[in-house]
XYZ file of C-alpha atoms in Angstrom:
680
model
C -0.095 0.081 0.346
C 1.094 3.409 -1.338
C 1.499 5.187 1.963
C -0.383 8.941 2.207
C 1.907 11.701 2.474
C 0.908 12.559 5.551
C 0.300 10.518 7.762
C -2.235 11.785 10.761
C -2.310 11.553 14.609
C -5.472 9.979 15.861
C -8.082 9.905 18.620
C -10.078 6.771 18.824
C -13.441 7.579 20.849
C -15.334 4.254 22.566
C -12.839 2.032 23.398
C -14.727 -1.385 22.304
C -13.813 -4.297 20.387
C -14.199 -2.766 17.265
C -11.306 -0.150 18.331
C -9.159 -2.534 19.048
C -9.674 -3.937 15.615
C -8.900 -0.751 14.524
C -6.268 0.259 16.307
C -4.558 -3.143 16.009
C -4.757 -2.736 11.823
C -3.609 1.568 11.862
C 0.010 0.918 12.248
C -0.004 -1.148 8.932
C -1.733 1.346 6.775
C 0.813 4.318 6.809
C -2.172 6.612 7.799
C -0.463 7.811 10.914
C -0.925 6.487 14.728
C -3.403 7.443 17.774
C -2.224 9.808 20.229
C -5.310 9.888 22.317
C -8.611 7.835 23.735
C -11.413 9.596 24.891
C -14.596 7.477 26.416
C -17.164 8.577 28.928
C -15.501 6.078 31.373
C -11.835 6.985 32.460
C -10.569 4.165 33.167
C -11.361 2.281 30.114
C -9.430 5.035 27.836
C -6.423 3.866 30.349
C -7.101 0.594 29.432
C -7.007 0.894 26.054
C -4.074 3.449 25.131
C -2.149 0.870 27.669
C -2.942 -2.203 25.264
C -2.583 -0.696 21.942
C -1.221 2.702 22.567
C 0.852 3.635 25.172
C 1.751 7.246 25.874
C -1.501 8.556 24.215
C -3.126 11.150 26.525
C -6.832 10.101 27.990
C -9.621 11.978 28.984
C -13.398 12.561 28.017
C -14.912 12.839 24.537
C -15.115 16.526 24.899
C -11.288 16.612 26.249
C -10.202 14.963 23.156
C -12.171 16.917 20.653
C -10.536 19.793 22.278
C -6.574 18.431 21.962
C -4.980 20.654 19.110
C -2.558 17.617 18.413
C -5.329 15.529 17.062
C -6.395 15.619 13.859
C -8.106 12.248 12.726
C -10.973 10.817 14.780
C -12.428 7.222 14.573
C -16.011 6.982 16.053
C -16.573 3.643 17.666
C -18.729 4.044 20.534
C -22.595 2.845 20.577
C -25.081 3.760 17.484
C -26.918 6.425 19.233
C -23.854 8.678 20.032
C -22.347 8.750 16.767
C -24.303 11.438 14.833
C -22.955 14.112 17.859
C -19.750 12.670 18.341
C -19.025 12.997 14.603
C -20.765 16.478 14.400
C -18.707 18.074 17.728
C -14.987 16.496 15.866
C -16.469 18.071 12.459
C -17.263 21.247 14.310
C -13.614 21.148 16.087
C -11.621 20.648 12.627
C -10.673 17.229 13.055
C -11.239 14.512 10.370
C -13.607 12.122 11.065
C -13.722 8.178 10.289
C -16.965 7.262 11.699
C -18.735 3.255 12.421
C -21.525 2.600 10.492
C -23.900 3.694 10.886
C -23.525 7.136 10.383
C -26.493 7.411 12.401
C -29.753 6.053 13.462
C -32.178 6.852 10.655
C -31.565 9.074 7.691
C -32.543 11.932 8.969
C -29.811 12.694 11.444
C -27.725 11.260 8.776
C -28.521 14.005 6.623
C -27.043 16.511 9.943
C -24.307 14.747 9.835
C -23.025 14.912 5.930
C -24.273 18.482 6.039
C -22.206 19.303 9.283
C -19.105 17.373 7.050
C -19.745 19.641 3.985
C -20.018 22.860 5.583
C -17.576 22.437 7.577
C -14.267 21.649 4.889
C -13.270 18.544 7.057
C -13.577 14.675 5.765
C -15.914 12.757 6.562
C -16.067 9.228 6.252
C -18.539 5.872 6.973
C -17.004 3.155 8.375
C -17.921 -0.065 6.250
C -14.017 -1.379 6.047
C -14.953 -3.904 3.338
C -15.465 -1.745 0.416
C -11.989 -0.175 0.475
C -10.573 -3.967 0.194
C -9.115 -4.982 -3.525
C -11.730 -7.764 -2.589
C -14.522 -5.325 -3.328
C -12.868 -3.431 -5.817
C -12.754 -7.052 -7.977
C -16.118 -7.386 -7.817
C -16.971 -4.421 -8.781
C -14.502 -4.462 -11.579
C -15.844 -7.783 -12.768
C -19.134 -6.758 -12.786
C -18.365 -3.505 -15.009
C -16.826 -5.723 -17.011
C -19.606 -8.250 -17.925
C -17.692 -11.174 -16.651
C -21.100 -12.594 -15.889
C -23.257 -10.752 -18.588
C -25.941 -8.309 -17.217
C -26.560 -8.846 -13.397
C -29.978 -9.546 -12.781
C -30.075 -10.151 -9.430
C -27.811 -9.880 -6.156
C -27.838 -11.975 -2.890
C -26.489 -10.777 0.365
C -26.484 -11.555 4.253
C -24.718 -11.273 7.397
C -26.441 -12.203 10.513
C -24.965 -13.812 13.668
C -26.619 -15.283 17.060
C -25.942 -13.187 19.980
C -24.704 -15.030 22.473
C -27.420 -13.324 24.960
C -30.328 -11.232 23.921
C -29.193 -8.660 26.301
C -27.242 -5.926 26.110
C -27.003 -2.645 23.061
C -27.869 -5.204 20.294
C -31.330 -5.790 21.978
C -32.211 -2.124 23.457
C -34.645 -0.290 21.053
C -33.246 3.219 22.821
C -29.579 2.740 22.030
C -31.139 1.706 18.303
C -30.449 -1.926 18.735
C -31.294 -4.854 16.001
C -29.907 -6.373 13.179
C -30.885 -4.104 10.819
C -28.799 -1.099 11.930
C -26.270 -3.210 13.495
C -24.922 -5.383 10.421
C -27.720 -5.154 7.963
C -26.224 -1.964 5.956
C -23.310 -4.440 5.134
C -25.543 -6.693 2.362
C -27.787 -2.912 1.641
C -24.385 -1.125 0.338
C -23.475 -4.188 -1.373
C -26.523 -4.970 -3.327
C -26.304 -0.902 -4.017
C -22.165 -0.836 -5.244
C -23.216 -4.301 -7.348
C -26.392 -2.601 -8.764
C -24.453 0.763 -9.324
C -21.684 -0.848 -11.237
C -24.029 -2.874 -13.143
C -25.961 0.246 -14.353
C -23.339 2.378 -14.829
C -24.893 4.888 -12.542
C -25.845 5.464 -8.632
C -28.406 3.032 -8.209
C -32.023 4.476 -7.050
C -33.931 2.058 -4.668
C -37.700 1.986 -6.355
C -39.170 -1.100 -4.456
C -38.698 -2.380 -1.059
C -40.320 -5.287 0.464
C -39.449 -6.169 3.536
C -40.585 -8.293 7.291
C -39.061 -10.131 10.013
C -39.350 -10.910 13.590
C -39.295 -8.184 15.919
C -38.145 -9.459 20.016
C -39.868 -8.390 23.064
C -37.550 -5.644 23.457
C -38.944 -3.733 20.328
C -35.681 -4.665 18.390
C -35.503 -6.812 14.546
C -34.026 -10.245 15.573
C -34.384 -11.319 11.996
C -35.201 -9.442 8.941
C -35.101 -9.688 5.375
C -36.024 -7.454 2.062
C -35.895 -7.982 -1.248
C -35.121 -4.448 -2.976
C -35.264 -3.238 -7.049
C -32.992 -0.743 -8.308
C -33.637 1.554 -11.140
C -33.567 0.578 -14.678
C -32.961 4.216 -15.934
C -34.805 5.793 -18.564
C -35.606 3.174 -21.143
C -36.368 0.530 -17.837
C -37.637 -2.791 -19.062
C -35.978 -6.055 -19.334
C -32.748 -4.259 -19.965
C -32.643 -2.117 -16.899
C -33.222 -3.165 -13.828
C -31.474 -5.146 -10.877
C -33.413 -7.412 -7.970
C -31.455 -8.040 -4.688
C -32.390 -10.373 -1.779
C -30.858 -8.618 1.515
C -30.564 -10.458 5.046
C -29.846 -10.041 8.499
C -30.210 -10.855 11.865
C -28.950 -10.709 15.832
C -30.474 -13.678 16.489
C -29.778 -15.845 13.975
C -26.681 -17.507 12.424
C -27.292 -17.814 8.484
C -23.521 -17.786 7.133
C -22.287 -14.324 5.273
C -22.039 -14.756 1.770
C -22.842 -13.023 -1.954
C -23.826 -13.817 -4.829
C -24.059 -11.646 -7.649
C -26.173 -13.464 -10.804
C -25.711 -12.605 -14.362
C -27.241 -14.002 -17.967
C -24.159 -15.409 -18.089
C -23.000 -16.771 -15.192
C -22.554 -16.309 -11.324
C -20.055 -14.341 -8.610
C -20.133 -15.920 -5.486
C -18.016 -14.290 -2.313
C -17.755 -16.815 0.746
C -16.194 -13.695 3.011
C -17.424 -10.897 2.050
C -17.177 -8.530 5.409
C -14.743 -10.037 7.338
C -12.433 -10.586 5.148
C -10.132 -12.981 6.119
C -6.812 -15.079 5.299
C -9.508 -16.790 3.448
C -10.752 -14.456 1.488
C -11.705 -15.168 -2.383
C -14.029 -14.505 -4.836
C -15.116 -17.015 -7.234
C -16.619 -17.048 -10.637
C -18.786 -19.448 -12.226
C -19.623 -19.333 -16.254
C -20.956 -21.928 -17.966
C -19.119 -24.499 -19.546
C -15.919 -22.792 -18.533
C -13.567 -23.931 -15.119
C -14.022 -21.725 -11.966
C -12.225 -18.558 -11.632
C -10.511 -17.990 -8.040
C -9.503 -14.340 -7.020
C -7.974 -14.310 -3.787
C -7.070 -11.442 -1.370
C -5.004 -12.858 1.373
C -1.851 -11.775 3.262
C 0.496 -9.944 0.294
C -1.612 -8.276 -1.515
C -1.818 -4.714 -1.392
C -4.502 -3.098 1.328
C -5.426 -6.877 2.294
C -6.237 -5.347 6.633
C -9.577 -3.890 5.743
C -9.578 -1.496 8.940
C -6.121 -0.295 7.787
C -7.843 0.192 3.918
C -10.541 2.756 5.386
C -8.150 4.310 7.434
C -5.596 4.968 4.476
C -9.033 6.040 2.570
C -9.161 8.921 4.726
C -5.531 9.825 4.936
C -5.876 10.339 1.499
C -8.942 12.598 1.416
C -7.706 15.060 3.299
C -4.349 15.177 1.241
C -6.618 15.633 -1.327
C -8.201 18.696 0.787
C -4.774 20.243 1.857
C -4.074 20.271 -2.029
C -7.342 22.354 -2.296
C -9.522 19.290 -4.063
C -12.761 19.062 -3.408
C -13.581 16.341 -1.149
C -17.377 17.195 -0.033
C -18.606 13.830 -2.146
C -16.517 11.713 0.149
C -14.906 8.510 -1.122
C -15.476 6.914 -4.081
C -15.740 3.616 -2.553
C -18.058 4.520 -0.208
C -19.044 8.249 -1.061
C -21.259 10.501 1.380
C -24.439 9.940 -1.120
C -23.615 6.379 -0.305
C -23.915 7.006 2.989
C -27.537 8.776 2.888
C -28.737 6.278 0.068
C -27.850 3.540 2.812
C -29.823 5.272 5.827
C -33.015 5.830 3.613
C -33.187 2.255 2.698
C -32.329 0.997 6.499
C -34.901 3.007 6.706
C -37.300 1.561 4.935
C -36.491 -2.048 5.919
C -37.297 -1.364 9.577
C -40.150 0.023 8.572
C -41.440 -2.547 6.768
C -40.520 -4.750 9.683
C -42.108 -2.719 12.052
C -39.098 -1.231 14.006
C -39.270 2.691 15.403
C -37.119 3.231 18.240
C -38.853 5.553 20.855
C -36.338 8.568 20.254
C -37.836 8.652 16.925
C -41.193 8.670 17.652
C -43.683 11.593 16.156
C -44.082 12.757 19.387
C -40.543 12.585 20.738
C -38.410 15.657 22.148
C -36.070 15.081 19.454
C -32.843 16.900 20.136
C -30.776 18.748 17.737
C -28.471 16.237 15.669
C -25.321 18.292 17.577
C -27.208 18.114 21.102
C -26.621 21.953 20.792
C -28.895 24.469 20.250
C -29.826 25.463 16.875
C -26.966 28.878 15.744
C -28.305 31.225 12.893
C -24.920 31.331 10.965
C -22.703 34.367 11.146
C -22.835 36.278 8.432
C -26.594 35.124 8.148
C -27.195 34.135 4.518
C -30.985 34.941 5.191
C -32.899 38.337 3.668
C -35.909 39.674 5.154
C -39.526 40.478 4.285
C -42.573 42.913 5.933
C -46.244 41.811 5.512
C -48.434 45.058 6.357
C -50.254 43.900 9.637
C -48.035 41.226 10.467
C -45.314 42.375 13.479
C -43.015 39.933 12.620
C -40.555 39.861 9.651
C -40.461 37.139 7.010
C -37.646 35.251 5.624
C -37.917 35.610 1.663
C -37.294 31.965 1.691
C -40.543 29.661 3.280
C -39.982 26.174 4.476
C -43.215 24.164 2.871
C -43.420 21.129 5.179
C -45.447 18.939 3.190
C -42.154 16.291 2.351
C -41.341 15.206 6.140
C -41.542 11.499 6.499
C -40.960 11.080 9.905
C -39.942 13.426 13.117
C -36.378 13.344 12.534
C -36.285 13.886 9.047
C -38.351 16.859 9.376
C -35.567 17.754 12.659
C -32.532 17.785 10.612
C -33.878 19.503 7.956
C -36.211 22.408 9.777
C -33.185 23.085 11.979
C -31.283 23.441 8.904
C -33.098 26.212 7.371
C -33.187 27.956 10.843
C -29.500 27.612 11.282
C -29.580 29.633 7.635
C -31.260 31.940 8.991
C -35.235 31.025 7.508
C -38.305 31.768 10.298
C -41.169 30.990 8.043
C -43.662 27.568 7.662
C -45.841 27.053 4.934
C -48.006 24.429 5.864
C -51.977 23.149 5.352
C -54.593 21.000 7.084
C -54.431 19.388 3.500
C -51.265 17.826 3.413
C -50.862 14.820 5.072
C -54.535 15.383 6.466
C -52.936 17.420 9.535
C -50.054 15.039 9.426
C -47.089 17.696 8.591
C -48.602 20.312 10.545
C -47.909 17.883 13.901
C -44.656 17.286 12.829
C -44.031 20.844 12.597
C -45.726 22.052 15.751
C -43.797 19.150 17.810
C -40.470 20.315 16.160
C -41.425 24.040 17.341
C -42.452 22.481 20.716
C -38.867 21.131 21.181
C -36.998 23.578 19.774
C -39.112 26.195 22.169
C -39.666 28.416 18.494
C -42.893 28.586 18.810
C -42.969 32.271 19.410
C -40.331 33.113 16.859
C -41.447 30.959 14.092
C -44.194 32.376 11.281
C -46.425 29.794 9.921
C -48.280 29.999 7.044
C -51.567 27.956 8.195
C -53.909 26.913 5.250
C -57.577 25.359 5.499
C -60.519 25.363 3.599
C -59.128 23.235 0.234
C -61.806 21.203 -1.705
C -63.898 19.569 -1.155
C -64.682 21.546 2.447
C -64.052 24.717 1.183
C -66.919 26.741 2.328
C -66.441 28.766 5.336
C -68.027 26.068 7.736
C -65.025 23.352 6.268
C -62.499 26.679 6.718
C -63.501 26.954 10.007
C -63.333 23.203 11.600
C -60.178 23.104 9.870
C -58.718 25.863 10.988
C -59.656 24.707 14.771
C -57.514 21.161 14.180
C -54.537 22.968 12.238
C -54.372 25.236 15.273
C -54.531 21.640 17.687
C -51.701 20.167 15.167
C -49.373 22.985 15.099
C -49.892 23.085 19.070
C -50.407 26.382 18.702
C -52.942 29.132 19.807
C -53.169 31.600 16.786
C -51.994 31.090 12.976
C -50.441 34.841 12.451
C -50.681 34.071 8.446
C -53.604 32.482 7.328
C -54.266 32.027 4.025
C -57.796 30.088 2.343
C -55.929 27.131 0.496
C -58.503 26.969 -2.378
C -61.460 29.409 -4.294
C -64.629 27.942 -4.179
C -66.718 30.473 -7.022
C -70.199 28.914 -5.919
C -69.636 30.700 -2.742
C -69.999 34.648 -2.423
C -67.103 36.476 -1.703
C -68.480 38.125 1.366
C -68.995 35.022 3.123
C -65.470 33.958 3.166
C -64.172 37.491 3.858
C -66.821 37.784 6.644
C -65.469 34.166 8.293
C -62.210 34.966 8.403
C -63.018 38.747 9.864
C -64.672 36.610 12.883
C -61.558 33.957 13.380
C -59.360 37.365 13.251
C -61.749 39.455 16.098
C -61.732 36.031 17.853
C -57.679 36.083 17.954
C -57.399 32.781 16.194
C -56.009 34.231 13.055
C -53.951 37.109 12.277
C -53.163 38.893 8.832
C -55.288 36.590 6.448
C -55.135 36.153 2.110
C -55.873 33.432 -0.011
C -54.110 30.733 -2.074
C -55.195 29.539 -5.469
C -57.611 32.427 -6.377
C -57.813 34.497 -9.646
C -56.491 38.429 -9.396
C -60.625 38.969 -10.161
C -61.437 37.283 -7.706
C -59.215 38.392 -5.460
C -60.119 42.344 -6.119
C -63.767 41.684 -6.430
C -63.556 39.813 -2.425
C -61.372 43.412 -1.385
C -63.501 45.662 -2.616
C -66.485 43.888 -0.929
C -64.546 44.327 2.346
C -63.852 47.729 1.819
C -67.638 48.764 1.197
C -68.714 46.297 4.501
C -65.989 47.749 6.994
C -64.510 44.724 7.014
C -60.681 44.358 6.745
C -59.748 42.701 3.366
C -56.931 40.011 2.014
C -53.406 41.416 2.182
C -51.498 38.022 0.885
C -52.063 35.655 -1.858
C -49.866 32.831 -2.537
C -50.635 31.359 -5.934
C -47.747 29.570 -8.649
C -45.193 31.614 -10.198
C -41.606 31.698 -11.222
C -39.182 31.896 -14.510
C -41.155 29.040 -15.993
C -44.282 29.889 -17.253
C -46.859 27.892 -16.642
C -48.935 25.940 -19.230
C -50.898 24.289 -16.930
C -51.192 23.766 -13.092
C -50.150 20.249 -11.690
C -53.515 20.080 -9.237
C -57.259 20.549 -9.769
C -58.227 24.030 -8.328
C -55.120 25.790 -8.695
C -54.004 28.854 -10.043
C -50.670 30.691 -11.283
C -49.433 34.412 -12.126
C -46.957 33.648 -14.741
C -48.496 35.633 -17.308
C -47.769 39.254 -18.157
C -50.970 40.504 -16.888
C -50.781 38.716 -13.773
C -47.730 40.444 -12.866
C -48.796 44.176 -13.847
C -51.585 43.167 -11.271
C -49.321 42.360 -8.322
C -46.518 45.222 -9.523
C -49.630 47.825 -9.061
C -50.770 46.413 -6.115
C -47.850 45.632 -4.204
C -49.417 42.207 -3.030
C -47.615 40.115 -1.504
C -46.961 36.869 -3.044
C -45.771 33.511 -1.516
C -45.495 31.883 -4.824
C -45.424 27.787 -5.058
C -43.615 25.854 -7.131
C -40.940 28.924 -7.326
C -38.512 26.513 -9.010
C -41.018 24.840 -11.353
C -41.132 20.998 -9.702
C -37.512 20.894 -10.670
C -37.472 21.836 -14.361
C -34.642 23.580 -13.940
C -32.946 20.978 -12.368
C -33.678 17.985 -14.371
C -35.708 18.612 -17.468
C -35.028 17.459 -20.695
C -36.715 17.776 -23.596
C -35.940 13.926 -24.749
C -36.980 12.651 -21.150
C -40.716 12.800 -20.876
C -41.286 10.334 -18.021
C -43.081 13.037 -15.696
C -46.009 13.373 -17.491
C -46.651 16.450 -15.108
C -43.564 18.293 -15.770
C -44.395 17.810 -19.383
C -47.603 19.150 -19.173
C -47.234 21.947 -17.150
C -43.544 23.834 -18.303
C -42.286 21.519 -21.475
C -42.334 24.753 -24.245
C -39.843 26.205 -26.638
C -40.081 29.470 -24.583
C -39.557 27.342 -21.326
C -36.270 26.048 -22.155
C -34.919 28.878 -23.687
C -35.057 30.451 -20.067
C -33.578 27.134 -18.471
C -30.850 27.476 -20.888
C -30.792 31.407 -20.305
C -30.587 30.391 -16.415
C -27.740 27.456 -17.360
C -25.954 30.336 -18.870
C -26.067 33.162 -16.246
C -25.938 30.285 -13.557
C -22.579 28.997 -15.134
C -21.242 32.973 -14.781
C -22.020 33.110 -11.097
C -20.796 30.017 -9.984
C -24.359 28.916 -8.894
C -26.620 26.130 -9.722
C -29.389 27.272 -12.133
C -31.805 26.746 -9.723
C -30.577 29.214 -7.860
C -30.621 31.543 -10.602
C -34.875 30.356 -11.323
C -35.132 31.483 -7.681
C -33.308 34.902 -7.882
C -35.780 35.557 -10.498
C -38.640 35.234 -8.153
C -36.857 37.333 -5.537
C -36.331 40.054 -8.294
C -39.625 41.013 -9.069
C -40.684 44.557 -8.276
C -43.282 43.219 -6.070
C -42.944 41.569 -2.708
C -42.019 38.233 -2.799
C -41.373 35.091 -0.278
C -40.632 31.836 -2.417
C -42.074 28.867 -1.046
C -39.206 25.934 -1.438
C -40.238 22.300 -0.673
C -36.671 20.992 -0.584
C -36.862 16.285 0.798
C -32.953 16.760 1.972
C -31.075 19.316 3.233
C -28.456 19.132 0.350
C -31.683 20.546 -1.755
C -32.099 23.135 0.810
C -28.561 24.403 0.339
C -29.921 24.381 -3.237
C -32.547 26.247 -2.712
C -31.156 28.841 -0.646
C -27.954 29.537 -2.750
C -30.822 31.929 -4.776
C -30.110 33.815 -1.719
C -26.526 35.203 -2.532
C -27.623 36.028 -6.389
C -28.593 39.701 -7.212
C -30.026 40.631 -10.380
C -30.035 43.454 -12.251
C -33.361 44.443 -14.536
C -31.280 43.942 -17.800
C -31.155 40.127 -16.476
C -34.254 39.297 -15.046
C -35.974 41.132 -18.536
C -33.223 38.652 -20.265
C -34.026 35.520 -18.312
C -37.814 36.519 -18.734
C -37.308 36.708 -22.878
C -38.160 40.320 -22.986
C -34.964 41.476 -23.626
C -35.739 41.075 -28.086
């Protein structure tokens, strides 16, 4: 193995059995040595240091992370502490090799990866087998077509624990087989499928089941996976996989890759001991055997992963972008794996107590939220509201659970975001409950601005709006909706009836400023004229579709857009604050391709020569500014001559970062006109 140019000074957090294996192989890696050991128990740290690294300093986790001599940290504590310690290490400027799983769930894993990408330090999840030459050889065989087109992967990793006690059987410590060793067959299936498809494997289906023990953790689990077959799909595209895991059933660990021309077998895919090897079988041909025993460069798996981190650190020191992580197991691989493990546990029926939608989930770091300095957010005012609104508004209808919502909302708040858009209609109140619980957990009810909506079809009546408002307040754990919108219009109801009921709720203190969503500009004017004539408060806010792409149609029945020239003039003349939804045209500026017509709604609503020209100009300007085209599209919305507060609906922290990148783009009038095709 070629050693890295600059060996690292390592600290170990969590002096357990797996850390001993790591420590025993580290000297062979060329990646440095252990200079410190951290533990919550001083005597354990000292005993570990005396055994594997005589002379190493010992202390608490915090003391070790504060040590300026420590450059890299190996996190080998229990699952539930991985995220907090990894983030603490990254914030302390250390590089991190974190044992799997990176976090107990995808939401928390997003927070850890985001901490790495914003810190400039290196993060690597420690699936050590992925860095072994056996794994590289396997993937090379798949890519070369050694067994034809790959059809199926079978992978297992399970064992029978000596006693049904301890951390493996403790739900509060994220026990069970799926999280402890289930990630091995999942990462293997994803890696083989990706090599076979020639691109990152996208999971399209998961069916699973298993046995849940008396302590509430999975003791045996199996899942059938299907990976994306690409644009053409069909028989030539997809890869299926079967994965198995458990902590109460000892199945021999094995991997088999089945293709149209043969199969590949690994009898020792994970521990990778002295008998490690790959067997390739093709009809009518003798078996091909590849071995990777002692003497093979990089044959010690823990040494290999340490060397991989050291190479990334060296690349970062040379000024290279290492935000993707290692090619063998990237940070995107970590995120995708954690999402699969979430789905697998859900299929089995395991949800840990600390993940429940009513749980007091803390920040992933364990520290209070802190707004970035300098604050990247911009703010605006809606008359009568009494609080500034962040110019970017977080839509809350894309959150599968509270852990995911917490990570995303935390990132939005730390980016200066204060305003959230929700509706009783979203998940029939479930998404409002997630937001309300997060606000309670963070103590932010008085600081945040929540845009609540109700009166959706088929209950788009004054009576329907009323009961939905009352349920929304209960769901959100709030007494008042400071900004409330009717979610739809019902032309069969006279505008005065809607104005009256909104005034009644405002007078009762249940709502503050109010307006409408998906109303025509004519109906908006009619309602405000009625309000003025009858001494009532009128509508102050509109929330329709608006963005750089002109809407040819709307995604859902009852929706309205204001992307046409007449509507833009109306907004400019009246200066009505607009909270536009689909401000980035449902991904049009990120992924639309005239040749790709798989997304029927995207095609129906946005596919036109004019919009593709807008996209081309946005991409051209984005290249000049060094930002994504989506940031230019959002900057276009922010640069309008009327107040705008675009609603974004990111499904991940990475998508949130891409969305908020538009805050740093200031477009002048000429650029806005060119993007809108008004410069000819």
